[in-house]
mmCIF file of C-alpha atoms and ligand atoms in Angstrom:
data_model
loop_
_atom_site.group_PDB
_atom_site.id
_atom_site.type_symbol
_atom_site.label_atom_id
_atom_site.label_comp_id
_atom_site.label_asym_id
_atom_site.label_seq_id
_atom_site.Cartn_x
_atom_site.Cartn_y
_atom_site.Cartn_z
ATOM 1 C CA MET A 1 -61.227 10.756 -33.649
ATOM 2 C CA VAL A 2 -59.909 14.279 -33.678
ATOM 3 C CA ASP A 3 -56.140 14.498 -33.578
ATOM 4 C CA LEU A 4 -54.955 17.934 -32.484
ATOM 5 C CA SER A 5 -51.437 16.841 -31.587
ATOM 6 C CA ARG A 6 -49.803 18.638 -34.527
ATOM 7 C CA PHE A 7 -50.991 22.044 -33.271
ATOM 8 C CA ALA A 8 -48.810 24.032 -30.889
ATOM 9 C CA ARG A 9 -50.428 24.228 -27.466
ATOM 10 C CA VAL A 10 -49.397 25.627 -24.104
ATOM 11 C CA GLY A 11 -50.898 24.260 -20.886
ATOM 12 C CA LEU A 12 -52.881 26.920 -19.001
ATOM 13 C CA GLY A 13 -55.870 25.212 -17.372
ATOM 14 C CA SER A 14 -56.465 21.950 -15.541
ATOM 15 C CA TRP A 15 -58.367 19.331 -17.520
ATOM 16 C CA PRO A 16 -60.783 17.680 -17.577
ATOM 17 C CA THR A 17 -62.996 20.241 -15.884
ATOM 18 C CA PRO A 18 -65.619 18.720 -13.567
ATOM 19 C CA LEU A 19 -68.980 17.575 -14.931
ATOM 20 C CA GLU A 20 -71.421 17.893 -12.063
ATOM 21 C CA GLU A 21 -74.869 16.385 -11.600
ATOM 22 C CA CYS A 22 -77.353 19.081 -10.451
ATOM 23 C CA PRO A 23 -80.306 17.238 -8.885
ATOM 24 C CA ARG A 24 -81.790 20.220 -7.046
ATOM 25 C CA LEU A 25 -81.649 22.406 -10.155
ATOM 26 C CA SER A 26 -83.146 19.585 -12.245
ATOM 27 C CA GLU A 27 -85.964 19.203 -9.742
ATOM 28 C CA ALA A 28 -86.662 22.937 -9.646
ATOM 29 C CA LEU A 29 -86.887 22.963 -13.431
ATOM 30 C CA GLY A 30 -89.314 20.029 -13.243
ATOM 31 C CA GLY A 31 -87.910 18.403 -16.288
ATOM 32 C CA PRO A 32 -84.645 17.290 -17.790
ATOM 33 C CA ARG A 33 -81.615 15.888 -16.029
ATOM 34 C CA VAL A 34 -79.174 18.818 -15.911
ATOM 35 C CA LEU A 35 -75.416 18.593 -15.453
ATOM 36 C CA VAL A 36 -73.025 21.522 -15.385
ATOM 37 C CA LYS A 37 -69.678 21.372 -17.170
ATOM 38 C CA ARG A 38 -67.469 23.541 -15.004
ATOM 39 C CA ASP A 39 -65.255 25.458 -17.423
ATOM 40 C CA ASP A 40 -65.543 28.261 -14.868
ATOM 41 C CA VAL A 41 -63.187 26.445 -12.490
ATOM 42 C CA ASN A 42 -60.353 25.471 -14.813
ATOM 43 C CA GLY A 43 -57.613 27.201 -12.896
ATOM 44 C CA LEU A 44 -55.700 30.195 -14.135
ATOM 45 C CA GLY A 45 -56.868 33.779 -13.543
ATOM 46 C CA VAL A 46 -60.281 32.889 -12.012
ATOM 47 C CA GLY A 47 -60.991 30.642 -15.023
ATOM 48 C CA GLY A 48 -63.378 30.658 -17.939
ATOM 49 C CA ASN A 49 -63.832 29.481 -21.507
ATOM 50 C CA LYS A 50 -61.092 31.648 -23.042
ATOM 51 C CA LEU A 51 -58.356 29.496 -21.472
ATOM 52 C CA ARG A 52 -59.099 26.616 -23.856
ATOM 53 C CA LYS A 53 -58.730 28.945 -26.848
ATOM 54 C CA LEU A 54 -55.647 30.632 -25.399
ATOM 55 C CA GLU A 55 -53.846 27.289 -25.062
ATOM 56 C CA PHE A 56 -53.801 27.080 -28.856
ATOM 57 C CA LEU A 57 -53.571 30.812 -29.644
ATOM 58 C CA LEU A 58 -50.647 31.415 -27.293
ATOM 59 C CA GLY A 59 -49.092 28.057 -28.162
ATOM 60 C CA ALA A 60 -48.872 29.274 -31.774
ATOM 61 C CA ALA A 61 -47.657 32.716 -30.679
ATOM 62 C CA LEU A 62 -44.848 31.264 -28.529
ATOM 63 C CA ALA A 63 -43.780 29.021 -31.412
ATOM 64 C CA GLU A 64 -43.366 32.188 -33.483
ATOM 65 C CA GLY A 65 -41.292 33.979 -30.855
ATOM 66 C CA VAL A 66 -43.953 36.479 -29.826
ATOM 67 C CA ASP A 67 -43.224 38.545 -26.687
ATOM 68 C CA THR A 68 -46.165 40.985 -26.765
ATOM 69 C CA VAL A 69 -49.868 40.137 -26.895
ATOM 70 C CA ILE A 70 -52.450 42.746 -27.885
ATOM 71 C CA THR A 71 -56.168 42.091 -27.648
ATOM 72 C CA SER A 72 -59.406 43.963 -27.126
ATOM 73 C CA GLY A 73 -62.963 43.870 -25.811
ATOM 74 C CA GLY A 74 -65.502 45.716 -23.709
ATOM 75 C CA MET A 75 -64.576 47.168 -20.300
ATOM 76 C CA GLN A 76 -65.521 43.947 -18.479
ATOM 77 C CA THR A 77 -64.077 41.538 -21.055
ATOM 78 C CA ASN A 78 -63.416 38.105 -19.555
ATOM 79 C CA HIS A 79 -61.261 37.276 -22.561
ATOM 80 C CA GLY A 80 -58.986 40.219 -21.772
ATOM 81 C CA ARG A 81 -58.649 39.168 -18.133
ATOM 82 C CA GLN A 82 -57.815 35.546 -18.988
ATOM 83 C CA THR A 83 -55.338 36.731 -21.617
ATOM 84 C CA ALA A 84 -53.710 38.966 -18.987
ATOM 85 C CA ALA A 85 -53.421 36.032 -16.558
ATOM 86 C CA ALA A 86 -52.007 33.728 -19.257
ATOM 87 C CA CYS A 87 -49.453 36.370 -20.265
ATOM 88 C CA ALA A 88 -48.395 36.749 -16.626
ATOM 89 C CA ARG A 89 -47.901 32.981 -16.404
ATOM 90 C CA LEU A 90 -45.923 32.886 -19.656
ATOM 91 C CA GLY A 91 -43.877 36.045 -19.081
ATOM 92 C CA LEU A 92 -45.416 37.916 -22.023
ATOM 93 C CA ARG A 93 -46.315 41.593 -22.192
ATOM 94 C CA CYS A 94 -50.099 42.126 -22.408
ATOM 95 C CA GLU A 95 -51.796 45.196 -23.897
ATOM 96 C CA LEU A 96 -55.596 45.355 -23.527
ATOM 97 C CA VAL A 97 -57.657 47.790 -25.576
ATOM 98 C CA LEU A 98 -60.969 48.286 -23.746
ATOM 99 C CA THR A 99 -63.859 50.017 -25.481
ATOM 100 C CA ARG A 100 -66.717 51.582 -23.490
ATOM 101 C CA ARG A 101 -69.415 51.719 -26.190
ATOM 102 C CA VAL A 102 -69.852 48.087 -27.199
ATOM 103 C CA THR A 103 -73.586 47.489 -26.922
ATOM 104 C CA SER A 104 -75.501 47.730 -30.152
ATOM 105 C CA LEU A 105 -78.992 48.215 -28.756
ATOM 106 C CA VAL A 106 -81.469 45.750 -30.240
ATOM 107 C CA GLU A 107 -84.191 48.420 -30.538
ATOM 108 C CA SER A 108 -82.298 51.356 -32.030
ATOM 109 C CA GLY A 109 -78.984 49.909 -33.184
ATOM 110 C CA ALA A 110 -77.268 52.729 -31.234
ATOM 111 C CA ARG A 111 -73.862 51.976 -29.685
ATOM 112 C CA VAL A 112 -73.812 52.636 -25.955
ATOM 113 C CA ALA A 113 -71.817 51.652 -22.881
ATOM 114 C CA PRO A 114 -73.644 48.910 -20.918
ATOM 115 C CA ARG A 115 -72.819 50.870 -17.745
ATOM 116 C CA ASP A 116 -70.530 53.735 -16.741
ATOM 117 C CA ASP A 117 -70.440 53.557 -12.961
ATOM 118 C CA GLU A 118 -67.448 53.043 -10.654
ATOM 119 C CA ALA A 119 -68.009 49.274 -10.244
ATOM 120 C CA TYR A 120 -68.175 48.657 -13.992
ATOM 121 C CA GLU A 121 -65.134 50.718 -14.886
ATOM 122 C CA ARG A 122 -62.919 50.099 -11.834
ATOM 123 C CA SER A 123 -63.827 46.685 -10.387
ATOM 124 C CA GLY A 124 -64.441 43.124 -11.584
ATOM 125 C CA ASN A 125 -62.315 42.190 -14.569
ATOM 126 C CA VAL A 126 -60.705 45.639 -14.823
ATOM 127 C CA ALA A 127 -59.109 45.327 -11.387
ATOM 128 C CA LEU A 128 -57.888 41.798 -12.189
ATOM 129 C CA ASP A 129 -56.429 42.923 -15.546
ATOM 130 C CA LEU A 130 -54.228 45.355 -13.615
ATOM 131 C CA LEU A 131 -53.442 42.797 -10.925
ATOM 132 C CA TYR A 132 -52.166 40.408 -13.620
ATOM 133 C CA GLY A 133 -49.900 43.150 -14.963
ATOM 134 C CA ALA A 134 -51.664 44.099 -18.203
ATOM 135 C CA ARG A 135 -51.469 47.628 -19.610
ATOM 136 C CA LEU A 136 -54.969 49.027 -20.188
ATOM 137 C CA HIS A 137 -55.905 51.391 -23.013
ATOM 138 C CA VAL A 138 -59.447 52.613 -22.462
ATOM 139 C CA CYS A 139 -61.369 54.343 -25.253
ATOM 140 C CA ASP A 140 -64.930 55.126 -26.272
ATOM 141 C CA THR A 141 -65.436 53.887 -29.810
ATOM 142 C CA ASP A 142 -64.317 51.172 -32.238
ATOM 143 C CA ALA A 143 -62.538 53.788 -34.377
ATOM 144 C CA GLU A 144 -60.439 54.886 -31.377
ATOM 145 C CA ALA A 145 -59.725 51.247 -30.546
ATOM 146 C CA GLU A 146 -58.406 50.653 -34.066
ATOM 147 C CA ALA A 147 -56.108 53.689 -33.806
ATOM 148 C CA ILE A 148 -54.738 52.412 -30.473
ATOM 149 C CA HIS A 149 -54.166 48.951 -31.981
ATOM 150 C CA ARG A 150 -52.134 50.505 -34.804
ATOM 151 C CA ARG A 151 -50.086 52.608 -32.392
ATOM 152 C CA LEU A 152 -49.324 49.622 -30.135
ATOM 153 C CA ALA A 153 -48.231 47.507 -33.119
ATOM 154 C CA GLU A 154 -45.969 50.345 -34.326
ATOM 155 C CA GLU A 155 -44.512 50.851 -30.853
ATOM 156 C CA ALA A 156 -43.702 47.155 -30.565
ATOM 157 C CA ALA A 157 -42.028 47.123 -33.978
ATOM 158 C CA ALA A 158 -39.994 50.269 -33.148
ATOM 159 C CA GLU A 159 -38.774 48.658 -29.910
ATOM 160 C CA GLY A 160 -37.873 45.387 -31.624
ATOM 161 C CA ARG A 161 -40.608 43.414 -29.915
ATOM 162 C CA LYS A 162 -42.651 40.804 -31.761
ATOM 163 C CA ALA A 163 -46.375 41.413 -31.221
ATOM 164 C CA VAL A 164 -49.449 39.366 -32.003
ATOM 165 C CA THR A 165 -53.000 40.701 -32.052
ATOM 166 C CA LEU A 166 -55.572 38.191 -30.844
ATOM 167 C CA PRO A 167 -59.162 38.539 -32.092
ATOM 168 C CA VAL A 168 -62.026 39.633 -29.851
ATOM 169 C CA GLY A 169 -63.016 36.694 -27.627
ATOM 170 C CA GLY A 170 -60.058 34.696 -28.955
ATOM 171 C CA SER A 171 -62.367 33.518 -31.730
ATOM 172 C CA ASN A 172 -60.628 32.428 -34.875
ATOM 173 C CA ALA A 173 -60.006 28.978 -36.329
ATOM 174 C CA VAL A 174 -57.024 28.309 -34.038
ATOM 175 C CA GLY A 175 -58.906 29.439 -30.922
ATOM 176 C CA ALA A 176 -61.903 27.267 -31.845
ATOM 177 C CA LEU A 177 -59.654 24.185 -31.632
ATOM 178 C CA GLY A 178 -59.846 24.596 -27.855
ATOM 179 C CA TYR A 179 -63.510 23.693 -27.964
ATOM 180 C CA VAL A 180 -63.016 20.934 -30.522
ATOM 181 C CA ALA A 181 -60.856 19.385 -27.784
ATOM 182 C CA ALA A 182 -63.517 20.176 -25.176
ATOM 183 C CA ALA A 183 -66.157 18.238 -27.143
ATOM 184 C CA ALA A 184 -63.977 15.120 -26.960
ATOM 185 C CA GLU A 185 -63.302 15.717 -23.251
ATOM 186 C CA LEU A 186 -67.023 15.998 -22.489
ATOM 187 C CA ARG A 187 -67.993 12.976 -24.573
ATOM 188 C CA ASP A 188 -65.464 10.914 -22.639
ATOM 189 C CA GLN A 189 -67.109 12.027 -19.383
ATOM 190 C CA LEU A 190 -70.673 11.313 -20.521
ATOM 191 C CA SER A 191 -71.676 10.191 -23.992
ATOM 192 C CA GLU A 192 -75.469 10.019 -23.365
ATOM 193 C CA VAL A 193 -76.057 13.747 -23.733
ATOM 194 C CA ASP A 194 -78.983 15.087 -25.776
ATOM 195 C CA ARG A 195 -78.038 18.719 -25.744
ATOM 196 C CA ILE A 196 -75.471 21.257 -24.625
ATOM 197 C CA VAL A 197 -76.677 24.731 -23.647
ATOM 198 C CA CYS A 198 -74.271 27.657 -23.639
ATOM 199 C CA ALA A 199 -73.883 31.367 -24.371
ATOM 200 C CA ILE A 200 -72.682 32.680 -27.705
ATOM 201 C CA GLY A 201 -70.748 35.931 -28.143
ATOM 202 C CA SER A 202 -67.856 35.818 -30.582
ATOM 203 C CA ALA A 203 -68.872 32.220 -31.483
ATOM 204 C CA GLY A 204 -65.566 30.359 -31.090
ATOM 205 C CA THR A 205 -66.923 28.245 -28.244
ATOM 206 C CA VAL A 206 -70.074 27.069 -30.035
ATOM 207 C CA ALA A 207 -68.248 26.640 -33.353
ATOM 208 C CA GLY A 208 -65.549 24.488 -31.758
ATOM 209 C CA LEU A 209 -68.023 22.384 -29.752
ATOM 210 C CA ALA A 210 -70.334 21.822 -32.708
ATOM 211 C CA LEU A 211 -67.435 20.982 -35.008
ATOM 212 C CA GLY A 212 -65.924 18.640 -32.432
ATOM 213 C CA ALA A 213 -69.259 16.850 -31.929
ATOM 214 C CA ALA A 214 -69.697 16.437 -35.705
ATOM 215 C CA LEU A 215 -66.165 15.063 -36.159
ATOM 216 C CA LEU A 216 -66.794 12.589 -33.324
ATOM 217 C CA ASP A 217 -70.138 11.511 -34.844
ATOM 218 C CA TRP A 218 -71.619 12.451 -31.490
ATOM 219 C CA PRO A 219 -75.313 13.220 -31.958
ATOM 220 C CA VAL A 220 -75.826 16.167 -29.591
ATOM 221 C CA THR A 221 -77.739 19.375 -30.187
ATOM 222 C CA VAL A 222 -75.995 22.641 -29.273
ATOM 223 C CA ASP A 223 -78.371 25.334 -27.990
ATOM 224 C CA ALA A 224 -76.603 28.683 -28.237
ATOM 225 C CA ALA A 225 -78.059 31.667 -26.370
ATOM 226 C CA SER A 226 -77.216 34.991 -27.965
ATOM 227 C CA VAL A 227 -75.745 37.564 -25.580
ATOM 228 C CA SER A 228 -74.728 40.147 -28.133
ATOM 229 C CA GLY A 229 -76.717 40.482 -31.282
ATOM 230 C CA PRO A 230 -78.819 39.147 -34.091
ATOM 231 C CA ILE A 231 -79.169 35.407 -34.667
ATOM 232 C CA GLU A 232 -78.115 35.784 -38.315
ATOM 233 C CA ARG A 233 -74.752 37.254 -37.331
ATOM 234 C CA HIS A 234 -74.039 34.420 -34.895
ATOM 235 C CA THR A 235 -75.040 31.823 -37.486
ATOM 236 C CA ALA A 236 -72.742 33.414 -40.059
ATOM 237 C CA ASP A 237 -69.888 33.478 -37.503
ATOM 238 C CA ILE A 238 -70.414 29.781 -36.675
ATOM 239 C CA ASP A 239 -70.388 28.839 -40.370
ATOM 240 C CA ARG A 240 -67.252 30.891 -41.072
ATOM 241 C CA LEU A 241 -65.345 29.616 -38.019
ATOM 242 C CA THR A 242 -66.253 25.963 -38.580
ATOM 243 C CA ALA A 243 -65.268 26.226 -42.252
ATOM 244 C CA GLU A 244 -61.903 27.790 -41.322
ATOM 245 C CA ALA A 245 -61.239 25.338 -38.493
ATOM 246 C CA SER A 246 -62.172 22.384 -40.737
ATOM 247 C CA ALA A 247 -59.712 23.640 -43.342
ATOM 248 C CA LEU A 248 -57.046 23.848 -40.650
ATOM 249 C CA LEU A 249 -57.809 20.251 -39.646
ATOM 250 C CA GLY A 250 -57.877 19.117 -43.270
ATOM 251 C CA VAL A 251 -61.442 17.796 -43.168
ATOM 252 C CA PRO A 252 -64.569 18.818 -45.115
ATOM 253 C CA ALA A 253 -66.725 21.307 -43.159
ATOM 254 C CA PRO A 254 -69.605 19.303 -41.637
ATOM 255 C CA SER A 255 -73.252 20.420 -41.527
ATOM 256 C CA MET A 256 -74.159 22.668 -38.603
ATOM 257 C CA ALA A 257 -77.792 21.519 -38.552
ATOM 258 C CA HIS A 258 -77.352 20.434 -34.918
ATOM 259 C CA VAL A 259 -76.787 24.025 -33.742
ATOM 260 C CA ARG A 260 -79.755 26.134 -32.686
ATOM 261 C CA VAL A 261 -79.206 29.840 -31.932
ATOM 262 C CA THR A 262 -81.885 31.768 -30.016
ATOM 263 C CA ASP A 263 -82.162 35.282 -28.615
ATOM 264 C CA HIS A 264 -84.884 34.856 -25.963
ATOM 265 C CA ALA A 265 -82.670 36.151 -23.187
ATOM 266 C CA LEU A 266 -80.758 38.866 -25.055
ATOM 267 C CA GLY A 267 -82.975 41.716 -23.800
ATOM 268 C CA PRO A 268 -81.928 45.237 -24.857
ATOM 269 C CA GLY A 269 -78.410 44.132 -25.793
ATOM 270 C CA TYR A 270 -74.933 43.021 -24.701
ATOM 271 C CA GLY A 271 -74.170 43.512 -21.035
ATOM 272 C CA VAL A 272 -77.743 44.460 -20.112
ATOM 273 C CA PRO A 273 -79.283 41.799 -17.839
ATOM 274 C CA THR A 274 -83.087 41.368 -17.790
ATOM 275 C CA PRO A 275 -85.205 40.281 -14.775
ATOM 276 C CA ALA A 276 -85.188 36.716 -16.203
ATOM 277 C CA VAL A 277 -81.372 36.758 -16.091
ATOM 278 C CA TRP A 278 -81.318 37.721 -12.404
ATOM 279 C CA ASP A 279 -83.971 35.020 -11.734
ATOM 280 C CA ALA A 280 -81.685 32.467 -13.397
ATOM 281 C CA ILE A 281 -78.671 33.654 -11.393
ATOM 282 C CA ARG A 282 -80.674 33.273 -8.162
ATOM 283 C CA LEU A 283 -81.966 29.809 -9.165
ATOM 284 C CA PHE A 284 -78.471 28.392 -9.843
ATOM 285 C CA GLY A 285 -77.167 30.015 -6.663
ATOM 286 C CA ARG A 286 -79.957 28.795 -4.420
ATOM 287 C CA THR A 287 -80.264 25.255 -5.748
ATOM 288 C CA GLU A 288 -76.634 24.366 -6.437
ATOM 289 C CA GLY A 289 -74.338 27.070 -5.022
ATOM 290 C CA ILE A 290 -73.158 27.801 -8.555
ATOM 291 C CA THR A 291 -72.376 31.405 -9.482
ATOM 292 C CA LEU A 292 -73.453 32.719 -12.884
ATOM 293 C CA ASP A 293 -72.692 36.132 -14.383
ATOM 294 C CA PRO A 294 -75.126 38.748 -15.724
ATOM 295 C CA VAL A 295 -73.555 39.048 -19.217
ATOM 296 C CA TYR A 296 -73.125 35.471 -20.514
ATOM 297 C CA THR A 297 -73.976 32.494 -18.321
ATOM 298 C CA GLY A 298 -77.007 34.238 -16.772
ATOM 299 C CA LYS A 299 -78.448 34.679 -20.259
ATOM 300 C CA ALA A 300 -77.657 31.081 -21.202
ATOM 301 C CA ALA A 301 -79.347 29.868 -17.994
ATOM 302 C CA ALA A 302 -82.396 32.092 -18.612
ATOM 303 C CA THR A 303 -82.614 30.457 -22.045
ATOM 304 C CA LEU A 304 -82.386 26.979 -20.494
ATOM 305 C CA ILE A 305 -85.194 27.797 -18.043
ATOM 306 C CA ASP A 306 -87.363 29.327 -20.776
ATOM 307 C CA SER A 307 -86.807 26.366 -23.129
ATOM 308 C CA VAL A 308 -87.776 23.826 -20.450
ATOM 309 C CA ARG A 309 -90.914 25.792 -19.521
ATOM 310 C CA THR A 310 -92.054 26.225 -23.120
ATOM 311 C CA GLY A 311 -91.306 22.625 -24.143
ATOM 312 C CA GLY A 312 -88.342 23.454 -26.395
ATOM 313 C CA ILE A 313 -86.313 21.086 -24.219
ATOM 314 C CA PRO A 314 -88.200 17.823 -23.505
ATOM 315 C CA ALA A 315 -88.375 16.620 -19.891
ATOM 316 C CA THR A 316 -86.712 13.359 -20.961
ATOM 317 C CA ASP A 317 -83.513 15.083 -22.167
ATOM 318 C CA THR A 318 -80.110 14.948 -20.560
ATOM 319 C CA VAL A 319 -78.770 18.488 -20.762
ATOM 320 C CA VAL A 320 -75.242 19.742 -20.161
ATOM 321 C CA PHE A 321 -75.102 23.408 -19.233
ATOM 322 C CA LEU A 322 -71.646 24.632 -20.244
ATOM 323 C CA HIS A 323 -70.516 27.068 -17.544
ATOM 324 C CA THR A 324 -68.166 29.381 -19.421
ATOM 325 C CA GLY A 325 -67.080 31.478 -16.425
ATOM 326 C CA GLY A 326 -67.452 35.234 -16.035
ATOM 327 C CA LEU A 327 -67.509 35.427 -12.235
ATOM 328 C CA PRO A 328 -65.492 38.697 -11.987
ATOM 329 C CA GLY A 329 -68.024 40.411 -14.240
ATOM 330 C CA LEU A 330 -70.620 39.952 -11.503
ATOM 331 C CA TYR A 331 -68.744 42.519 -9.392
ATOM 332 C CA GLY A 332 -68.848 44.947 -12.270
ATOM 333 C CA TYR A 333 -72.587 45.052 -11.552
ATOM 334 C CA ALA A 334 -72.128 45.470 -7.791
ATOM 335 C CA PRO A 335 -74.845 48.099 -7.164
ATOM 336 C CA ASP A 336 -77.478 45.852 -8.795
ATOM 337 C CA LEU A 337 -75.965 42.624 -7.499
ATOM 338 C CA ILE A 338 -76.694 43.289 -3.835
ATOM 339 C CA LYS A 339 -80.291 44.308 -4.571
ATOM 340 C CA GLU A 340 -80.852 41.234 -6.740
ATOM 341 C CA ALA A 341 -79.175 38.913 -4.230
ATOM 342 C CA GLU A 342 -81.460 40.225 -1.475
ATOM 343 C CA ALA A 343 -84.611 39.814 -3.590
HETATM 344 C C1 PLP B 1 -66.533 35.015 -24.001
HETATM 345 C C2 PLP B 1 -67.538 34.363 -23.138
HETATM 346 C C3 PLP B 1 -68.588 33.601 -23.682
HETATM 347 C C4 PLP B 1 -68.831 33.489 -25.150
HETATM 348 O O1 PLP B 1 -67.918 32.700 -25.814
HETATM 349 P P1 PLP B 1 -67.642 32.963 -27.364
HETATM 350 O O2 PLP B 1 -66.680 31.949 -27.741
HETATM 351 O O3 PLP B 1 -67.127 34.384 -27.457
HETATM 352 O O4 PLP B 1 -68.953 32.855 -28.081
HETATM 353 C C5 PLP B 1 -69.454 32.961 -22.817
HETATM 354 N N1 PLP B 1 -69.319 33.084 -21.484
HETATM 355 C C6 PLP B 1 -68.364 33.833 -20.922
HETATM 356 C C7 PLP B 1 -68.324 33.928 -19.441
HETATM 357 C C8 PLP B 1 -67.436 34.490 -21.724
HETATM 358 O O5 PLP B 1 -66.477 35.233 -21.152
#
């Protein structure tokens, strides 16, 4: 049992999210039984995985009398957009610091913008951020982002507002509790699951799921597909977040031997889809009418497909693909999207 009732929480999404059988996708893969856990359709602000984290993060913030929320990410951050929607719902002021150069290229290590066209900078999540009433602060580098963060915190203090800064992706120990709860929700829907496949960015989702599964004594494997960097960094993030969240829960940090991080689908770096990612997006669309995105879920799905084809996932497995959202980001790639959809 995992008792989260002593943590402040504010309702933002509708739970449980659907767990859908995907027979046509399973057949096309020629192997495992695949179900999709629809955290992309959980309600507020077009939905996505950040809502589960925000229920705890903003629950704690409200309990402390916060009236201003500051957070940051890349131009097409889904976390920023869901934070903006949650702040609208809760009557909080939302300041989003958006940084253009976020991709650390795998080959050279250079920091670049994934894209710089009109769709990427003015559509998708960016348009929704504005629609939900957030103030946007766009900059080029991490150093500029830090300076803006400091200025916004000072401004809030000078005006007598109480501000909180949420971490990138909402990933800290409190945010991870959202996915500890999700593990219990999923196990109640279907306990005979061999593995869960999902994307990993800032790691709060995988850390929470893996911790929740361990605390429930639920023997599932979590396959995490890197969308943003080296495997070692993700592994270190998972270990740190599960240790901190365990401390918060007052339990010893369990082993994370059931988590497997891969980077098959990462390609050149964050926000850069490969041909295999577009293939995966088309496959989910054409077999199940499910929309993936080119930054996160497309890479997780490409990893699923690759693992089934290469035998990393046995044909006898029952696999839950965790759909973490990201739909608006698809429109940030509009010029490519229409070409890939026609292909
Ligand atoms: C943020 C995000 C992820 C990654 O979740 P983390 O907890 O940051 O690892 C996956 N999918 C989508 C659509 C996201 O927006």
